[in-house]
Short mmCIF file of C-alpha atoms in Angstrom, two decimals:
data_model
loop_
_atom_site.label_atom_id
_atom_site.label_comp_id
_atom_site.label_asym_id
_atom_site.label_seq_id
_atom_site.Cartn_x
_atom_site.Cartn_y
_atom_site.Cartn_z
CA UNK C 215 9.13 7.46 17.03
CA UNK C 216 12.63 5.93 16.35
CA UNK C 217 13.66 10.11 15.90
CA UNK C 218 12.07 11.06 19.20
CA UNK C 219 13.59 8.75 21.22
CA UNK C 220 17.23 9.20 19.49
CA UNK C 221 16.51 12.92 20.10
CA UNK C 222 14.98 12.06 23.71
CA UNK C 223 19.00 10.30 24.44
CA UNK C 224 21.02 13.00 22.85
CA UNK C 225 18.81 15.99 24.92
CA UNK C 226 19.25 14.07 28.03
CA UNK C 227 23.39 13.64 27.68
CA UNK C 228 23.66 17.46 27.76
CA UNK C 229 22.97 19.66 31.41
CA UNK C 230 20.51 22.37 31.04
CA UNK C 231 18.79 22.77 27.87
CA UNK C 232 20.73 22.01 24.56
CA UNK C 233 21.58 25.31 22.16
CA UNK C 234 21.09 25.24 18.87
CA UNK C 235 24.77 25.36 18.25
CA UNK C 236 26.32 23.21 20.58
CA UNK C 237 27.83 20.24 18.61
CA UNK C 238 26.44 16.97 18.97
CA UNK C 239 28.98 14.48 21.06
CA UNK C 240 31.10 11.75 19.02
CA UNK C 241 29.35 9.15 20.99
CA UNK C 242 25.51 9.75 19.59
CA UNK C 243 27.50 9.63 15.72
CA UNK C 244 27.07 5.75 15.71
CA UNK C 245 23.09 6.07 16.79
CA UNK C 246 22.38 8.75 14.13
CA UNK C 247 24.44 7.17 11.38
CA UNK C 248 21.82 4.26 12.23
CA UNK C 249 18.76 6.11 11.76
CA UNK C 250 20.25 8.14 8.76
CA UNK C 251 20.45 4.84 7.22
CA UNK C 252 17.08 3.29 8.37
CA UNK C 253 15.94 6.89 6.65
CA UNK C 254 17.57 5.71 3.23
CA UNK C 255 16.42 2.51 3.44
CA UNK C 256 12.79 3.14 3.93
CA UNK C 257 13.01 5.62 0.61
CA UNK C 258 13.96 2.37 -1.58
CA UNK C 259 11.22 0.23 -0.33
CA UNK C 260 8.42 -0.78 -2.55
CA UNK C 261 4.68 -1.12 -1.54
CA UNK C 262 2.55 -3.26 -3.65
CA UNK C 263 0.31 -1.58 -6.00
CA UNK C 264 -2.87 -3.44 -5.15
CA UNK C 265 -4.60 -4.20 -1.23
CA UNK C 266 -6.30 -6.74 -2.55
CA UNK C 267 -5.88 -10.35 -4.94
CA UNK C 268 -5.80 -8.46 -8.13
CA UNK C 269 -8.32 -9.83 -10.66
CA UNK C 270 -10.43 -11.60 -8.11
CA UNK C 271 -14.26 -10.85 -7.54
CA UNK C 272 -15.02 -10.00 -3.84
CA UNK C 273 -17.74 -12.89 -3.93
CA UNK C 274 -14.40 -15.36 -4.35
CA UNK C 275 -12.45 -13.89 -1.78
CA UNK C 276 -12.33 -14.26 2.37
CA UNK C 277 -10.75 -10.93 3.96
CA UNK C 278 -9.61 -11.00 7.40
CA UNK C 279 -7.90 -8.51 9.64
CA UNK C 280 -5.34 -9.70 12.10
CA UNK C 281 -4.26 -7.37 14.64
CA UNK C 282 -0.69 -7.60 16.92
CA UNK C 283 0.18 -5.20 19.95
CA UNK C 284 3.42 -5.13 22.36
CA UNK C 285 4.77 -3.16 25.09
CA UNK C 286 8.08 -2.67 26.34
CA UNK C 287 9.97 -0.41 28.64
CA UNK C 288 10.04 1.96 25.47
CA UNK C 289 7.27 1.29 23.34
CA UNK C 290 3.25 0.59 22.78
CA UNK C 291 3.01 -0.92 19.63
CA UNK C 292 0.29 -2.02 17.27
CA UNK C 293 -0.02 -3.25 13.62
CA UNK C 294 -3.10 -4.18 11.61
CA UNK C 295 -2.81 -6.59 8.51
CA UNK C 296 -5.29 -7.38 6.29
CA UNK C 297 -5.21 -11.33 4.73
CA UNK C 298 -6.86 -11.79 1.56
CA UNK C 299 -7.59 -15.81 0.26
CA UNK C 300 -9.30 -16.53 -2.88
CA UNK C 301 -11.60 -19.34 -2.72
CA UNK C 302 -10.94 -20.62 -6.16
CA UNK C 303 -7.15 -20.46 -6.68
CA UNK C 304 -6.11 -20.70 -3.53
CA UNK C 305 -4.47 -17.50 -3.45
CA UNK C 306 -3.35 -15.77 -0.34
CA UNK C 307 -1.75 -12.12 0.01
CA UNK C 308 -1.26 -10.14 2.89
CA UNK C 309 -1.05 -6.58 3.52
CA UNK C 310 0.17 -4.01 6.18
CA UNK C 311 -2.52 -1.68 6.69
CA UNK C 312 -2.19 0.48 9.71
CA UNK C 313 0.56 0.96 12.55
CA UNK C 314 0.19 2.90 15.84
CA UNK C 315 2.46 3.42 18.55
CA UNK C 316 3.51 5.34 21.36
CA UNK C 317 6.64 6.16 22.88
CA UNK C 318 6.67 5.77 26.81
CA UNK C 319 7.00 8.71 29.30
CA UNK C 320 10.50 9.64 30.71
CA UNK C 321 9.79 9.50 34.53
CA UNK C 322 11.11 6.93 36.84
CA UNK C 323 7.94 4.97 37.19
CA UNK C 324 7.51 4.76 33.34
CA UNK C 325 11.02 3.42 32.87
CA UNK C 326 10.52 0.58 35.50
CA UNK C 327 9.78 -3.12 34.77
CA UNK C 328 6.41 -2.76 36.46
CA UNK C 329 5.21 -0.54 34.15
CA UNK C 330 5.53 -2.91 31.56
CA UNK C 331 2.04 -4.35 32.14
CA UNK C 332 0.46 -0.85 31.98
CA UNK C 333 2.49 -0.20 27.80
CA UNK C 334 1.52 -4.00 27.05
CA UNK C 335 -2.16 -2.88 27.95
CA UNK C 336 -1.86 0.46 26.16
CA UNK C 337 -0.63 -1.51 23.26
CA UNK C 338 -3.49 -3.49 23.18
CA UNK C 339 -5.77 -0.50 23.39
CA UNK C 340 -3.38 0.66 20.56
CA UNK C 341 -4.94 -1.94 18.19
CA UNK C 342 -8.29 -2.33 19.69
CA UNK C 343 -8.57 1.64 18.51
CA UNK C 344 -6.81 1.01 15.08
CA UNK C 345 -9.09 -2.41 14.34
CA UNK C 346 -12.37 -0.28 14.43
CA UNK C 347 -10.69 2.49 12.32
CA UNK C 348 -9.89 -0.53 10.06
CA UNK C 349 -12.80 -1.68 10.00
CA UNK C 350 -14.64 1.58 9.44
CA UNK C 351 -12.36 2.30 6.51
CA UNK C 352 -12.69 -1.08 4.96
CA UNK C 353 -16.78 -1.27 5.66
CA UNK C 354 -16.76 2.18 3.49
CA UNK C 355 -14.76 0.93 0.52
CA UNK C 356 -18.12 -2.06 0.36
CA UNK C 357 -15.04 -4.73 0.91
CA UNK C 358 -16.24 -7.55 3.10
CA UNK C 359 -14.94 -8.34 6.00
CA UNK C 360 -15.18 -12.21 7.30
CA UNK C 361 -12.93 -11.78 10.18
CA UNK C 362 -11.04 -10.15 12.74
CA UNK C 363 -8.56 -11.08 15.38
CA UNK C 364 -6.24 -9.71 17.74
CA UNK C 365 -2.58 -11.32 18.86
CA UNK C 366 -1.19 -10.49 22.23
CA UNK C 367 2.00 -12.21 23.57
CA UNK C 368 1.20 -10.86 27.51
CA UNK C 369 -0.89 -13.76 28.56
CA UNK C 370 -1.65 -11.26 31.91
CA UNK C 371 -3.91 -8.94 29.55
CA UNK C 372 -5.92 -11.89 28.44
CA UNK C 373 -6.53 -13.08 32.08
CA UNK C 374 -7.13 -9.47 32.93
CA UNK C 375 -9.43 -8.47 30.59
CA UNK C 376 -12.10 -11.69 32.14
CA UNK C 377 -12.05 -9.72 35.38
CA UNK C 378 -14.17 -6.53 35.87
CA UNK C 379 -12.35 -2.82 35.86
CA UNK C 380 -13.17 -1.87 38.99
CA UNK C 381 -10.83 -4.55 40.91
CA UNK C 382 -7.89 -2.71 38.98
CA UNK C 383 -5.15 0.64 40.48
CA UNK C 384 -7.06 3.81 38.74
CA UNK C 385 -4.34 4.00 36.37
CA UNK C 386 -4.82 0.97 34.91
CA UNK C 387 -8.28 1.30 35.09
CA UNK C 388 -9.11 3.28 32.04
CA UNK C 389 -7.03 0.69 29.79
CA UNK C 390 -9.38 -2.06 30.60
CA UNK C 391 -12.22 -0.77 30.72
#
Protein backbone atom coordinates (compact mmCIF):
# COMPACT_ATOMS: atom_id res chain seq x y z
CA UNK A 1 0.00 0.00 0.00
CA UNK A 2 3.07 2.22 0.84
CA UNK A 3 3.87 1.58 -3.37
CA UNK A 4 0.38 2.62 -4.39
CA UNK A 5 0.20 5.62 -2.75
CA UNK A 6 3.99 6.71 -3.71
CA UNK A 7 2.83 5.76 -7.25
CA UNK A 8 -0.73 7.50 -6.58
CA UNK A 9 1.75 11.12 -5.81
CA UNK A 10 4.14 10.68 -8.64
CA UNK A 11 0.94 9.95 -11.34
CA UNK A 12 -0.79 12.91 -9.99
CA UNK A 13 2.45 15.52 -10.40
CA UNK A 14 2.35 14.83 -14.17
CA UNK A 15 -0.81 16.42 -16.64
CA UNK A 16 -2.47 13.86 -18.70
CA UNK A 17 -1.53 10.38 -18.30
CA UNK A 18 2.21 9.52 -17.54
CA UNK A 19 4.29 7.60 -20.59
CA UNK A 20 6.23 4.96 -19.98
CA UNK A 21 9.29 6.94 -20.78
CA UNK A 22 8.91 10.14 -19.34
CA UNK A 23 11.54 10.47 -16.51
CA UNK A 24 10.48 10.59 -13.11
CA UNK A 25 11.00 14.35 -11.50
CA UNK A 26 14.10 14.98 -9.03
CA UNK A 27 11.63 15.84 -6.41
CA UNK A 28 9.82 12.15 -6.00
CA UNK A 29 13.94 10.77 -5.79
CA UNK A 30 13.87 11.41 -1.93
CA UNK A 31 10.25 9.46 -1.55
CA UNK A 32 11.43 6.45 -3.64
CA UNK A 33 14.91 6.26 -2.18
CA UNK A 34 12.62 5.82 1.07
CA UNK A 35 10.64 3.01 -0.01
CA UNK A 36 13.67 1.39 -1.89
CA UNK A 37 15.09 1.23 1.47
CA UNK A 38 11.96 0.17 3.53
CA UNK A 39 12.12 -2.67 0.51
CA UNK A 40 15.74 -3.71 1.76
CA UNK A 41 14.96 -3.56 5.08
CA UNK A 42 11.98 -5.78 5.16
CA UNK A 43 14.30 -8.57 3.16
CA UNK A 44 16.70 -8.71 6.40
CA UNK A 45 13.99 -9.13 8.89
CA UNK A 46 13.59 -12.32 10.74
CA UNK A 47 10.23 -14.01 11.72
CA UNK A 48 10.29 -16.39 14.53
CA UNK A 49 10.22 -19.96 13.68
CA UNK A 50 7.46 -21.02 16.04
CA UNK A 51 3.54 -19.21 16.61
CA UNK A 52 3.39 -20.67 19.61
CA UNK A 53 5.57 -21.21 23.33
CA UNK A 54 7.73 -23.87 21.91
CA UNK A 55 7.77 -26.99 24.10
CA UNK A 56 4.58 -26.17 25.93
CA UNK A 57 1.40 -28.50 25.93
CA UNK A 58 -1.76 -26.59 24.77
CA UNK A 59 -3.48 -27.77 28.15
CA UNK A 60 -0.65 -25.24 29.89
CA UNK A 61 -1.12 -22.49 27.72
CA UNK A 62 -3.90 -19.38 27.50
CA UNK A 63 -4.07 -18.02 23.73
CA UNK A 64 -5.64 -14.82 23.10
CA UNK A 65 -6.12 -12.69 20.03
CA UNK A 66 -5.92 -8.96 20.31
CA UNK A 67 -7.05 -7.02 17.50
CA UNK A 68 -6.07 -2.97 16.66
CA UNK A 69 -7.69 -0.83 13.75
CA UNK A 70 -7.05 3.01 12.68
CA UNK A 71 -8.10 5.36 10.12
CA UNK A 72 -6.63 8.33 8.79
CA UNK A 73 -7.01 10.66 5.89
CA UNK A 74 -4.89 7.90 4.01
CA UNK A 75 -5.35 4.71 5.52
CA UNK A 76 -7.80 1.81 7.12
CA UNK A 77 -5.70 -0.21 9.06
CA UNK A 78 -5.94 -3.43 11.01
CA UNK A 79 -3.56 -5.91 12.75
CA UNK A 80 -4.31 -9.16 14.56
CA UNK A 81 -1.80 -10.57 17.25
CA UNK A 82 -1.99 -13.59 18.83
CA UNK A 83 -0.62 -13.69 22.86
CA UNK A 84 0.43 -16.92 24.06
CA UNK A 85 1.05 -17.35 28.29
CA UNK A 86 2.06 -20.53 29.76
CA UNK A 87 0.46 -21.27 32.95
CA UNK A 88 3.40 -22.95 34.51
CA UNK A 89 6.47 -20.84 33.63
CA UNK A 90 5.04 -17.85 33.22
CA UNK A 91 5.97 -17.49 29.76
CA UNK A 92 4.51 -14.96 27.44
CA UNK A 93 5.19 -14.53 23.52
CA UNK A 94 3.42 -12.65 21.12
CA UNK A 95 2.93 -12.92 17.54
CA UNK A 96 1.80 -10.85 14.44
CA UNK A 97 -0.62 -12.84 12.68
CA UNK A 98 -2.61 -11.02 10.12
CA UNK A 99 -2.65 -7.30 8.70
CA UNK A 100 -5.31 -5.68 6.45
CA UNK A 101 -5.60 -2.39 5.11
CA UNK A 102 -6.91 -0.17 2.66
CA UNK A 103 -5.78 2.79 1.00
CA UNK A 104 -8.46 5.68 0.84
CA UNK A 105 -10.13 6.95 -2.40
CA UNK A 106 -8.66 10.05 -4.22
CA UNK A 107 -11.82 12.31 -4.45
CA UNK A 108 -12.33 15.44 -2.54
CA UNK A 109 -14.71 14.05 -0.03
CA UNK A 110 -12.34 11.10 0.78
CA UNK A 111 -9.42 13.42 1.40
CA UNK A 112 -11.44 15.64 3.90
CA UNK A 113 -11.24 15.52 7.74
CA UNK A 114 -14.85 14.39 7.87
CA UNK A 115 -14.24 11.42 6.28
CA UNK A 116 -12.06 10.37 8.86
CA UNK A 117 -14.89 8.81 10.91
CA UNK A 118 -16.11 6.80 7.87
CA UNK A 119 -11.79 5.04 7.38
CA UNK A 120 -11.74 4.78 11.36
CA UNK A 121 -15.07 2.70 10.93
CA UNK A 122 -13.80 0.83 7.87
CA UNK A 123 -10.79 0.07 9.91
CA UNK A 124 -12.67 -1.40 12.43
CA UNK A 125 -14.63 -3.49 9.99
CA UNK A 126 -11.01 -4.19 8.74
CA UNK A 127 -10.34 -6.27 11.91
CA UNK A 128 -13.75 -7.34 12.79
CA UNK A 129 -13.37 -9.33 9.16
CA UNK A 130 -9.69 -10.42 9.85
CA UNK A 131 -10.60 -11.64 13.74
CA UNK A 132 -13.14 -14.26 12.36
CA UNK A 133 -10.63 -15.31 9.60
CA UNK A 134 -8.31 -15.65 12.66
CA UNK A 135 -10.29 -17.34 14.39
CA UNK A 136 -11.41 -19.75 11.70
CA UNK A 137 -7.79 -20.48 10.92
CA UNK A 138 -6.74 -20.98 14.46
CA UNK A 139 -10.15 -23.16 15.41
CA UNK A 140 -8.83 -25.51 12.36
CA UNK A 141 -5.26 -25.98 13.55
CA UNK A 142 -7.38 -27.61 17.17
CA UNK A 143 -5.39 -24.52 19.04
CA UNK A 144 -7.60 -23.09 21.73
CA UNK A 145 -8.64 -19.98 21.83
CA UNK A 146 -9.49 -18.30 25.45
CA UNK A 147 -9.91 -14.87 24.18
CA UNK A 148 -10.42 -12.19 21.86
CA UNK A 149 -10.43 -8.45 21.89
CA UNK A 150 -10.49 -5.58 19.77
CA UNK A 151 -8.55 -1.96 20.40
CA UNK A 152 -9.95 1.15 18.85
CA UNK A 153 -8.49 4.63 19.67
CA UNK A 154 -11.88 6.55 18.01
CA UNK A 155 -13.94 6.61 21.12
CA UNK A 156 -16.96 7.87 18.41
CA UNK A 157 -17.07 4.14 16.95
CA UNK A 158 -17.57 2.73 20.38
CA UNK A 159 -20.46 5.18 21.18
CA UNK A 160 -21.70 4.50 17.69
CA UNK A 161 -21.78 1.08 17.51
CA UNK A 162 -24.58 1.18 20.98
CA UNK A 163 -26.91 3.02 18.64
CA UNK A 164 -28.96 1.19 15.92
CA UNK A 165 -27.87 1.50 11.95
CA UNK A 166 -30.69 2.93 10.79
CA UNK A 167 -30.19 6.49 12.63
CA UNK A 168 -26.85 6.64 10.49
CA UNK A 169 -26.13 8.72 6.47
CA UNK A 170 -26.48 5.45 4.04
CA UNK A 171 -22.89 5.54 3.60
CA UNK A 172 -22.04 4.92 6.82
CA UNK A 173 -24.67 2.67 7.21
CA UNK A 174 -23.26 -0.52 5.87
CA UNK A 175 -20.05 -0.10 8.25
CA UNK A 176 -22.13 -0.43 11.29
CA UNK A 177 -24.33 -2.54 10.63
Amino acid sequence: NVARLINRRILQSTPGTMPMYLRIDKEHFPLLNKLADLFFRTQAMSVPKHLLIPNTRLNDMRNYLIGFSDGSLQFSTACIYLVSCSITTEEVHTSLIATSSKISDNTIFAQSEESIPVKEMHGLLLCADLMIKTVEGIQECNIPINGCLIGVDAVSQIVALRSPPVQFKPRMRKYYA
